Short mmCIF file of N, CA, C and O in Angstrom, two decimals:
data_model
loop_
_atom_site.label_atom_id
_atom_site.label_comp_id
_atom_site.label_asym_id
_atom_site.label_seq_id
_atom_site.Cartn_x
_atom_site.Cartn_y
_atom_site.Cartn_z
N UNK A 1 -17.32 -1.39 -2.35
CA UNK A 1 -16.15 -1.04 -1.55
C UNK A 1 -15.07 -2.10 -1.63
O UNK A 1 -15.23 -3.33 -1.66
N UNK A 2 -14.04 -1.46 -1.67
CA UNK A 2 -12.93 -2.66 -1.24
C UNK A 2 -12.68 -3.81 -0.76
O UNK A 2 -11.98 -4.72 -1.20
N UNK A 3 -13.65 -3.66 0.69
CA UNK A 3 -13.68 -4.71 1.52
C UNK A 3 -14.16 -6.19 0.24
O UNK A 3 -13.68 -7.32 0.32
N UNK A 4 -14.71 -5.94 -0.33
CA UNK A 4 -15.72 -7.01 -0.94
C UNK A 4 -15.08 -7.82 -1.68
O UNK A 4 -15.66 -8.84 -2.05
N UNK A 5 -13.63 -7.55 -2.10
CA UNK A 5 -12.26 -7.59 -3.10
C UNK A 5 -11.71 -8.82 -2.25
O UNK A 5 -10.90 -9.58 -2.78
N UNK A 6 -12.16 -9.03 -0.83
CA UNK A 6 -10.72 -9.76 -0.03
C UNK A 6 -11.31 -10.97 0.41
O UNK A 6 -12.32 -10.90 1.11
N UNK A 7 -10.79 -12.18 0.09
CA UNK A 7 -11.74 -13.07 0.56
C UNK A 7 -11.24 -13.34 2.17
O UNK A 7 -12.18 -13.57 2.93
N UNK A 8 -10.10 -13.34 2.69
CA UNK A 8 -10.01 -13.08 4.14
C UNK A 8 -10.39 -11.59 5.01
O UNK A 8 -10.18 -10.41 4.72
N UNK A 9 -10.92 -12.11 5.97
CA UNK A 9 -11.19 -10.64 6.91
C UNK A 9 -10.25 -9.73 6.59
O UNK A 9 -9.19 -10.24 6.23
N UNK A 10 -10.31 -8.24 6.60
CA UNK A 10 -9.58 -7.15 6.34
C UNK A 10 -8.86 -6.80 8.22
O UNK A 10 -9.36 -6.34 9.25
N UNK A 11 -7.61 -7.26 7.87
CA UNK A 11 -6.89 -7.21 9.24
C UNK A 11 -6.19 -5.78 9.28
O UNK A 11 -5.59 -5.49 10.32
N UNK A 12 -6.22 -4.86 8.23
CA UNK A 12 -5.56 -3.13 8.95
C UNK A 12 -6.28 -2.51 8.17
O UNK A 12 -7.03 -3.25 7.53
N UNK A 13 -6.36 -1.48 7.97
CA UNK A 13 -6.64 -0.09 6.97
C UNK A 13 -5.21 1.04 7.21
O UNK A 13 -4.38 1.25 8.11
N UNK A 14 -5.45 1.48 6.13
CA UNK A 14 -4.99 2.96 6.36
C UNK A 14 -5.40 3.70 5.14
O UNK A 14 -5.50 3.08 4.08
N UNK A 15 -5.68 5.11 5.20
CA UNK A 15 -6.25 6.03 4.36
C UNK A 15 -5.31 7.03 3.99
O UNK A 15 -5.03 7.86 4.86
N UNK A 16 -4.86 7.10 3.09
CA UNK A 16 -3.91 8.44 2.61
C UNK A 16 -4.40 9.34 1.76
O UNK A 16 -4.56 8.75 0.69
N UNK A 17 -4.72 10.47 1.67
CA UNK A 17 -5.12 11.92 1.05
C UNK A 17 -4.65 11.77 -0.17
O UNK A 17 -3.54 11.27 -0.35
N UNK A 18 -5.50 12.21 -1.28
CA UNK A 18 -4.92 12.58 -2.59
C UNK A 18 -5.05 13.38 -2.71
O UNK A 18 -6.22 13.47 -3.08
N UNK A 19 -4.43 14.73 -2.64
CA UNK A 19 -5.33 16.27 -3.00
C UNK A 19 -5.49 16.20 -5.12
O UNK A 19 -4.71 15.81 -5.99
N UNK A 20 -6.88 16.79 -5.15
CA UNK A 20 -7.03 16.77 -6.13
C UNK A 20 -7.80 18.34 -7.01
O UNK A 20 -8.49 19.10 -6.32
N UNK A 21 -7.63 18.57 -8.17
CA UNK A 21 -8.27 19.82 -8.63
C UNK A 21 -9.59 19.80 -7.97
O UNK A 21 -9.99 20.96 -7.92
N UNK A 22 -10.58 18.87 -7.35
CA UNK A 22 -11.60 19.44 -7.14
C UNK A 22 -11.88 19.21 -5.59
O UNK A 22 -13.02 19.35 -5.12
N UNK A 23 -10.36 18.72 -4.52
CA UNK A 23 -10.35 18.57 -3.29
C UNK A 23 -9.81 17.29 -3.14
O UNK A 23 -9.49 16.47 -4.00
N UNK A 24 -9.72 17.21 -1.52
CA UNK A 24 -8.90 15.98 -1.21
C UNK A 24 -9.83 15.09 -1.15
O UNK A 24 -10.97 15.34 -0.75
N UNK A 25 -9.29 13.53 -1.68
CA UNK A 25 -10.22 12.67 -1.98
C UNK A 25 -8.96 11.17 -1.28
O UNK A 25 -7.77 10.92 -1.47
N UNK A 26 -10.12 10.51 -0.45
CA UNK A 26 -9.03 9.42 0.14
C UNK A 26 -8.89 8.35 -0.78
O UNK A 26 -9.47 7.96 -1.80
N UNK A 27 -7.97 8.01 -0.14
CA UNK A 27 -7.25 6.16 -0.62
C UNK A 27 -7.44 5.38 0.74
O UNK A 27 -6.97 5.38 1.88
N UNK A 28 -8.36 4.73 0.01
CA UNK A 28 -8.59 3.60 1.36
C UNK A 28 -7.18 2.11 1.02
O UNK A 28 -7.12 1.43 0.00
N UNK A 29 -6.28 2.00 2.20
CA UNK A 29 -5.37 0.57 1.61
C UNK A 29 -5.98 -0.52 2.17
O UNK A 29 -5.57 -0.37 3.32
N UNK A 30 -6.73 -1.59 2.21
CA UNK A 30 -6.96 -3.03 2.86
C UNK A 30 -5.90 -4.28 2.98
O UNK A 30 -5.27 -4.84 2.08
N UNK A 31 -5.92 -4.52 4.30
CA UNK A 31 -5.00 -5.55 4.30
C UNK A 31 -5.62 -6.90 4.56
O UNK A 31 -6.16 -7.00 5.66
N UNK A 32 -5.65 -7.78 3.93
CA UNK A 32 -6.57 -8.96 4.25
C UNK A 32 -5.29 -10.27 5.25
O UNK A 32 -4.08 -10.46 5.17
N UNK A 33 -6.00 -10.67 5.80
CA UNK A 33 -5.00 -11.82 7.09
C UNK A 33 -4.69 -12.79 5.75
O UNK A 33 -5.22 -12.98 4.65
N UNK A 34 -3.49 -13.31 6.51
CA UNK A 34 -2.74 -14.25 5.02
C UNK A 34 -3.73 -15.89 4.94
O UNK A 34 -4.52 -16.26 5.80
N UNK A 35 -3.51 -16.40 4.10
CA UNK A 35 -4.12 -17.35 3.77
C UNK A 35 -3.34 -17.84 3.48
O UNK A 35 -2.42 -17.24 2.93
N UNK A 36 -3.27 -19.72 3.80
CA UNK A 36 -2.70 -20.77 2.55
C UNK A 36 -3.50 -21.31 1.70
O UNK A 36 -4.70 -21.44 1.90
N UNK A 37 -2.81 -21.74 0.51
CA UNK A 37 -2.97 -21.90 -0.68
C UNK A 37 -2.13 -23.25 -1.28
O UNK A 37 -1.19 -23.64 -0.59
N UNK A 38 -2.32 -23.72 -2.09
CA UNK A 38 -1.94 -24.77 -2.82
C UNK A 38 -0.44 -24.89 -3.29
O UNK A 38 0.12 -25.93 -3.63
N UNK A 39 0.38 -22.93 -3.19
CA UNK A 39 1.73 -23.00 -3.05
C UNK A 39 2.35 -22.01 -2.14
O UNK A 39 3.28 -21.23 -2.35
N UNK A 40 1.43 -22.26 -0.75
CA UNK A 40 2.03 -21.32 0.06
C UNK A 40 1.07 -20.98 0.97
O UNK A 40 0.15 -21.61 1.49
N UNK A 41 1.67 -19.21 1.12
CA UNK A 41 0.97 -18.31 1.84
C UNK A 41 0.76 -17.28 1.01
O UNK A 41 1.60 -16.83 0.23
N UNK A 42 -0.78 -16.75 1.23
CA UNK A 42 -0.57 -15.69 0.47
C UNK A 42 -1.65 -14.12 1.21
O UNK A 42 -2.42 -14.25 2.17
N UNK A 43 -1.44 -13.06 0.62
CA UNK A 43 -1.82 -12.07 1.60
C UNK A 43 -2.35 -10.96 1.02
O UNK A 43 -1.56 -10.04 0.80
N UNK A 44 -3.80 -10.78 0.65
CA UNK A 44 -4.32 -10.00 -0.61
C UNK A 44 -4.43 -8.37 0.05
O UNK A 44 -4.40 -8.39 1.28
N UNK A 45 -4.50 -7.43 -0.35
CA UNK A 45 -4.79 -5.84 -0.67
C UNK A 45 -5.03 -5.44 -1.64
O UNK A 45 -4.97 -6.07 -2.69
N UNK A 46 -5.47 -3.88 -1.46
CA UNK A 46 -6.45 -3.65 -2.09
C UNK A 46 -5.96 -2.29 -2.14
O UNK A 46 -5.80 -1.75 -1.05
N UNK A 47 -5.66 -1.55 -3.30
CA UNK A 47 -5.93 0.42 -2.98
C UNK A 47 -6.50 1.03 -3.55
O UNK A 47 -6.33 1.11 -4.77
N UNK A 48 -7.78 1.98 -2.63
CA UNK A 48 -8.62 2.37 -3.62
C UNK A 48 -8.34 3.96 -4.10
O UNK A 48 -8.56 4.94 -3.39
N UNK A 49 -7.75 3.97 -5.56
CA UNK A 49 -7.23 4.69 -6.31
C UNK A 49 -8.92 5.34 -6.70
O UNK A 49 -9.95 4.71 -6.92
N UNK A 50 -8.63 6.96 -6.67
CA UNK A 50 -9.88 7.41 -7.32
C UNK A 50 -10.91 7.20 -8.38
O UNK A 50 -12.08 7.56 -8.50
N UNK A 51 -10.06 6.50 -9.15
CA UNK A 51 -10.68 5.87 -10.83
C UNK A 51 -10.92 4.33 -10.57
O UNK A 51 -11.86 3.67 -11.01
N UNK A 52 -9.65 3.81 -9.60
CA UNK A 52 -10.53 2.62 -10.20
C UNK A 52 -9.68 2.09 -8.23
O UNK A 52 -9.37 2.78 -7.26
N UNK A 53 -9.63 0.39 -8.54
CA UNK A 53 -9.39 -0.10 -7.03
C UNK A 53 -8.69 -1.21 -7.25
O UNK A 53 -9.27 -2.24 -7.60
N UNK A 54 -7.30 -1.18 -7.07
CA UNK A 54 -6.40 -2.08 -7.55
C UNK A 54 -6.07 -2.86 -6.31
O UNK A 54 -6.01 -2.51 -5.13
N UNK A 55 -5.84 -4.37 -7.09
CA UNK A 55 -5.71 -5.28 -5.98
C UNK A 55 -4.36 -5.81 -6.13
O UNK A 55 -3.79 -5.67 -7.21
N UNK A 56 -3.61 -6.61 -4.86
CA UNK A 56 -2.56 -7.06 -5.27
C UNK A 56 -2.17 -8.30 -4.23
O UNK A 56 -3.21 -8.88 -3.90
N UNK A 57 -1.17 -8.81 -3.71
CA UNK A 57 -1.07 -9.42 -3.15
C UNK A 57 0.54 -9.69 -2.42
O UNK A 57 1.23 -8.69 -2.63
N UNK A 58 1.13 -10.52 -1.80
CA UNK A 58 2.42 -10.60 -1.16
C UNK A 58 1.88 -12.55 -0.79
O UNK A 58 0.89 -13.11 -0.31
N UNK A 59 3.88 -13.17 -1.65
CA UNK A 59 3.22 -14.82 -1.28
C UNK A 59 4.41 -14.77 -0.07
O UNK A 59 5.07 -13.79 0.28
N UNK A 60 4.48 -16.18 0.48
CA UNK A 60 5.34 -16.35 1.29
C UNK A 60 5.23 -17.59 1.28
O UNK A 60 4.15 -18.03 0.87
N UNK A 61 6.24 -18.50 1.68
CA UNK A 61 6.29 -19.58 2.60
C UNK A 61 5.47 -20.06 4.34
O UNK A 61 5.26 -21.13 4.92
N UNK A 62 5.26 -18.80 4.59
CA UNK A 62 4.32 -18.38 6.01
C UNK A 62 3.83 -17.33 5.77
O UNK A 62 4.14 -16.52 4.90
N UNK A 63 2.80 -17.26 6.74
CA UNK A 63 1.77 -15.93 7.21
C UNK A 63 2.79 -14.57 7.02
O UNK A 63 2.39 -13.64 6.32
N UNK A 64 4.28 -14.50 7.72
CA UNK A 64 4.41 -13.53 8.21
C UNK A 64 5.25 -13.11 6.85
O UNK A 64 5.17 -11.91 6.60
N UNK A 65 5.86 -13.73 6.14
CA UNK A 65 6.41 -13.86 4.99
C UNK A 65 5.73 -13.02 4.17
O UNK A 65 6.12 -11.92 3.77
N UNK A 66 4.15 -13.87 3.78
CA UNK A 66 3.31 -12.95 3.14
C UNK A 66 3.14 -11.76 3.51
O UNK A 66 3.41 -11.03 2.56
N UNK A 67 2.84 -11.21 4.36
CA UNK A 67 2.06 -10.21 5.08
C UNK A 67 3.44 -8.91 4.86
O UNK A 67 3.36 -7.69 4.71
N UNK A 68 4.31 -9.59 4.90
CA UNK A 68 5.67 -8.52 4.94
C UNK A 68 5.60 -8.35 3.61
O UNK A 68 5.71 -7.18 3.26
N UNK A 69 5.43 -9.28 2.62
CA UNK A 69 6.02 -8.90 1.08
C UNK A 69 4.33 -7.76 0.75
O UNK A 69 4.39 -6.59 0.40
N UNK A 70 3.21 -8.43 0.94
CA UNK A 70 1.92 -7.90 0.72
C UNK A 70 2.43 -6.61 0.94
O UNK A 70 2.81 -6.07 -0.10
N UNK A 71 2.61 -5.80 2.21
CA UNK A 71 3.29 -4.23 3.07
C UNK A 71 4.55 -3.94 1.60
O UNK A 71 4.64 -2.94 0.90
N UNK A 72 5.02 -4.69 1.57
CA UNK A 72 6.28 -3.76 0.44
C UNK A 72 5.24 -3.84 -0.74
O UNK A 72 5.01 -2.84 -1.42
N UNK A 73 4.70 -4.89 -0.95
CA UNK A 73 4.30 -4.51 -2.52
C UNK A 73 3.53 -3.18 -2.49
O UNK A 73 3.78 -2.16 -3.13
N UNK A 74 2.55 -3.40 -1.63
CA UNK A 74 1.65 -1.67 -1.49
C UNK A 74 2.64 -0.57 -1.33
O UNK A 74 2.09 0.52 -1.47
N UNK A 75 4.05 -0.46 -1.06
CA UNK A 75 4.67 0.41 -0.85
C UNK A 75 5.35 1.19 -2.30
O UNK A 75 5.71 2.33 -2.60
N UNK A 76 5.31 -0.19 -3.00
CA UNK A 76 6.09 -0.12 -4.41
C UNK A 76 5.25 0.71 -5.37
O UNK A 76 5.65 1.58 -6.14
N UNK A 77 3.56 0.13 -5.10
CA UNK A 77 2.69 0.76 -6.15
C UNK A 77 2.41 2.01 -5.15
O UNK A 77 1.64 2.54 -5.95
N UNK A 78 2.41 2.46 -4.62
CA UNK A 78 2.26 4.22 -4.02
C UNK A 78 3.41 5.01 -4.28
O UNK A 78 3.40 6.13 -4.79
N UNK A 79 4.69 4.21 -3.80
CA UNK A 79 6.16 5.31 -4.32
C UNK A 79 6.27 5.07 -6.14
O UNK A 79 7.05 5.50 -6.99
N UNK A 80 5.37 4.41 -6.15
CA UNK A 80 5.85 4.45 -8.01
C UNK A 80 4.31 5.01 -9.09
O UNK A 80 4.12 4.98 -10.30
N UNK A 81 3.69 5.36 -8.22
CA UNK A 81 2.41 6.03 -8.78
C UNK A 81 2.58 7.63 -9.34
O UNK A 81 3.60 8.24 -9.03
N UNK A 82 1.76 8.15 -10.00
CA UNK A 82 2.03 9.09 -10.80
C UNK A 82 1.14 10.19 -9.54
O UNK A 82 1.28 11.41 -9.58
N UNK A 83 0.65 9.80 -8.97
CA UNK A 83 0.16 10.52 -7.74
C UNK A 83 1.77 10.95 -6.48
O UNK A 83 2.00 11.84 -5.66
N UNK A 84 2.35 10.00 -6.89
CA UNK A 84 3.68 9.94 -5.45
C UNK A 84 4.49 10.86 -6.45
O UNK A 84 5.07 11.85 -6.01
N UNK A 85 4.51 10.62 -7.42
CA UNK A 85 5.59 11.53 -8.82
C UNK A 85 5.19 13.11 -8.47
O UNK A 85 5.95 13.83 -7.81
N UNK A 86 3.77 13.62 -9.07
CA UNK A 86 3.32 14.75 -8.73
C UNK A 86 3.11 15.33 -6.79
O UNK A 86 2.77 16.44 -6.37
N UNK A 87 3.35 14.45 -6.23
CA UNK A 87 3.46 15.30 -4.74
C UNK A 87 2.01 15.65 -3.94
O UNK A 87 1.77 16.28 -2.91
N UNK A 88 1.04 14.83 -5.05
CA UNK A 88 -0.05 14.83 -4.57
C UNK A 88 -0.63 13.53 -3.89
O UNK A 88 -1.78 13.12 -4.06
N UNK A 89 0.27 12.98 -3.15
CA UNK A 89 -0.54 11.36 -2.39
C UNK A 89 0.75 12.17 -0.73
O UNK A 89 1.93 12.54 -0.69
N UNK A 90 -0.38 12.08 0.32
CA UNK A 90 -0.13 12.20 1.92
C UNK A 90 -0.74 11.25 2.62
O UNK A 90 -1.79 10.71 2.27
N UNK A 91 0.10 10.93 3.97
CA UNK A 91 -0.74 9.98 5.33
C UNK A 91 -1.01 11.39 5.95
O UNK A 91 -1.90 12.22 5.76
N UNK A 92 0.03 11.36 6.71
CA UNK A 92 -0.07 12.39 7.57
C UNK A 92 -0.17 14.00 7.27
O UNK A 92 -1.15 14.73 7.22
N UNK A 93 0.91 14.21 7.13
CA UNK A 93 1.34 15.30 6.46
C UNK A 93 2.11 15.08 4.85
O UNK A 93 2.60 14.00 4.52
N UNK A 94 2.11 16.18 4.04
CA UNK A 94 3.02 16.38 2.92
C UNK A 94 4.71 16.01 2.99
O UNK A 94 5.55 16.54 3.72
N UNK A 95 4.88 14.99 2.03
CA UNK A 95 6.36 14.70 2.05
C UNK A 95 6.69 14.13 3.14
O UNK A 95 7.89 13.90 3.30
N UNK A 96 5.82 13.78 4.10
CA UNK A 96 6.50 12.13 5.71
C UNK A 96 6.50 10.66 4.96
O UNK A 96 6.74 9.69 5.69
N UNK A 97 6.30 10.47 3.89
CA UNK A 97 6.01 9.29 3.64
C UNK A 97 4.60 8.80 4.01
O UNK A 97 3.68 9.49 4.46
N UNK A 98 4.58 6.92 3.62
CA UNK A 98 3.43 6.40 3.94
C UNK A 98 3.42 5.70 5.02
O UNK A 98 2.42 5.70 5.74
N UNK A 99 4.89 4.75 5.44
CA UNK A 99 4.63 3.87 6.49
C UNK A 99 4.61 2.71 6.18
O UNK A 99 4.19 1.85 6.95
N UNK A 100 5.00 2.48 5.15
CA UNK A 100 4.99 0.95 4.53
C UNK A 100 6.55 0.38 4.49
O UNK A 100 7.24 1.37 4.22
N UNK A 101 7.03 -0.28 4.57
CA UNK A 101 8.23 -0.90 4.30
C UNK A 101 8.44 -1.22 3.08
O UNK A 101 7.47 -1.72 2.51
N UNK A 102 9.85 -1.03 2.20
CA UNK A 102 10.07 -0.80 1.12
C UNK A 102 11.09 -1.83 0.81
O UNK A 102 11.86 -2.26 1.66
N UNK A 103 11.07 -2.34 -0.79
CA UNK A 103 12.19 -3.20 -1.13
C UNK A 103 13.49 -2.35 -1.34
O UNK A 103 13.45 -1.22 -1.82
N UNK A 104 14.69 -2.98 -0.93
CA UNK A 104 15.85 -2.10 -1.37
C UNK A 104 15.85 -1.54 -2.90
O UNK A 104 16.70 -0.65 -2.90
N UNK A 105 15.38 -1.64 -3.99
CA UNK A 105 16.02 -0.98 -4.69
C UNK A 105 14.72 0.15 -4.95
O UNK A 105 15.21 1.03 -5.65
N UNK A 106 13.60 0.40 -4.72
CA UNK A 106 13.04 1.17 -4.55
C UNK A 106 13.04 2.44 -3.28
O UNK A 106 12.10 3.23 -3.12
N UNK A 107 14.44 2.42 -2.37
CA UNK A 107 14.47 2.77 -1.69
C UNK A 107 14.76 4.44 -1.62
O UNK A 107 14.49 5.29 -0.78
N UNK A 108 15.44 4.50 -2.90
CA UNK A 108 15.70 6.12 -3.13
C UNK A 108 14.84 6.58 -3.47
O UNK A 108 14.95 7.77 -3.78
N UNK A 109 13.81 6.08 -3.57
CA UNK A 109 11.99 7.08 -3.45
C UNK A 109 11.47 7.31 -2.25
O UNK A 109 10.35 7.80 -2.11
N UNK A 110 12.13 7.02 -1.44
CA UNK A 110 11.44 7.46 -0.03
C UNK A 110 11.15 8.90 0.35
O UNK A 110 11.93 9.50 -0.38
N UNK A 111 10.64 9.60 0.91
CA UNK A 111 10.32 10.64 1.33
C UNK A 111 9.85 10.93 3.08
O UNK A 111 9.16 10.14 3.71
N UNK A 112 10.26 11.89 3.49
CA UNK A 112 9.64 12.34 4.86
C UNK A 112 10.40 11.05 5.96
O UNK A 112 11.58 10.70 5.89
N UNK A 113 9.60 10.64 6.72
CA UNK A 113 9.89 9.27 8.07
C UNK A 113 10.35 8.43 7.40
O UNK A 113 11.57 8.23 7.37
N UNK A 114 9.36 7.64 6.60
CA UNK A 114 9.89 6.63 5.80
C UNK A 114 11.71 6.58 5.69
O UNK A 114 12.36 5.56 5.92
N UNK A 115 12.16 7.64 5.37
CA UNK A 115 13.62 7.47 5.17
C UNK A 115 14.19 6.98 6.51
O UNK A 115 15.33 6.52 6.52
N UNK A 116 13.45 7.05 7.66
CA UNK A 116 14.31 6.52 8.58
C UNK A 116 14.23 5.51 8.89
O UNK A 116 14.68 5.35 10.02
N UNK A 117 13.74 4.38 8.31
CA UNK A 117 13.23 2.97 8.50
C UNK A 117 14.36 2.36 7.58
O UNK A 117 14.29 2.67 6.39
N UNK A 118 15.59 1.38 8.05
CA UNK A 118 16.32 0.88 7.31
C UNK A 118 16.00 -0.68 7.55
O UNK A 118 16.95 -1.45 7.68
N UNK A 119 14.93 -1.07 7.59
CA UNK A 119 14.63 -2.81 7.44
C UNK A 119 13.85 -3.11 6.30
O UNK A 119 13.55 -4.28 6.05
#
């Protein structure tokens, strides 16, 4: 599982639906608490994509730094996935978005709520 990916405690989850030809199959996201490091802060995740379980991270100067860039980067690899392309990745419902905070120039991929978040 995912969890096993993070060397800090896993401080959120969230699960988003993939519908797929043979049913809906989740995405588990992990958020691990930020850590310092030798140039910083840094703030690992995790998404577990049906094939495989990609990890990533967000640095900062501080905890909160990290933890904010970590939230956009997961936002970048879901609005730019070939799952978000085809209309097959949901939280809630179809087309609300995910809930992640987004970098400005990835912003005209938003969909659903998400569009109403301008920070």
């Amino acid at each position: 599982p995912p969890t096993e990916l993070l060397a800090m405690p896993v401080i959120a989850t969230r699960v988003l639906t993939l519908s797929t030809t043979t049913g809906d199959r989740p995405v588990r996201i992990e958020l691990s608490a930020p850590e310092s490091d030798a140039k910083g802060w840094r703030c690992n995740f995790t998404i577990g994509w049906p094939n495989r379980t990609q990890k990533g991270f967000g640095a900062g100067v501080d905890g909160i730094q990290a933890l904010s860039i970590a939230m956009m980067n997961i936002a970048a690899q879901l609005y730019t996935s070939s799952y978000h392309r085809d209309g097959k990745l949901r939280w809630d419902k179809p087309g609300s978005g995910y809930g992640f905070p987004i970098a400005k120039p990835l912003r005209h991929l938003l969909v659903g709520e998400d569009l109403t978040f301008d920070g």
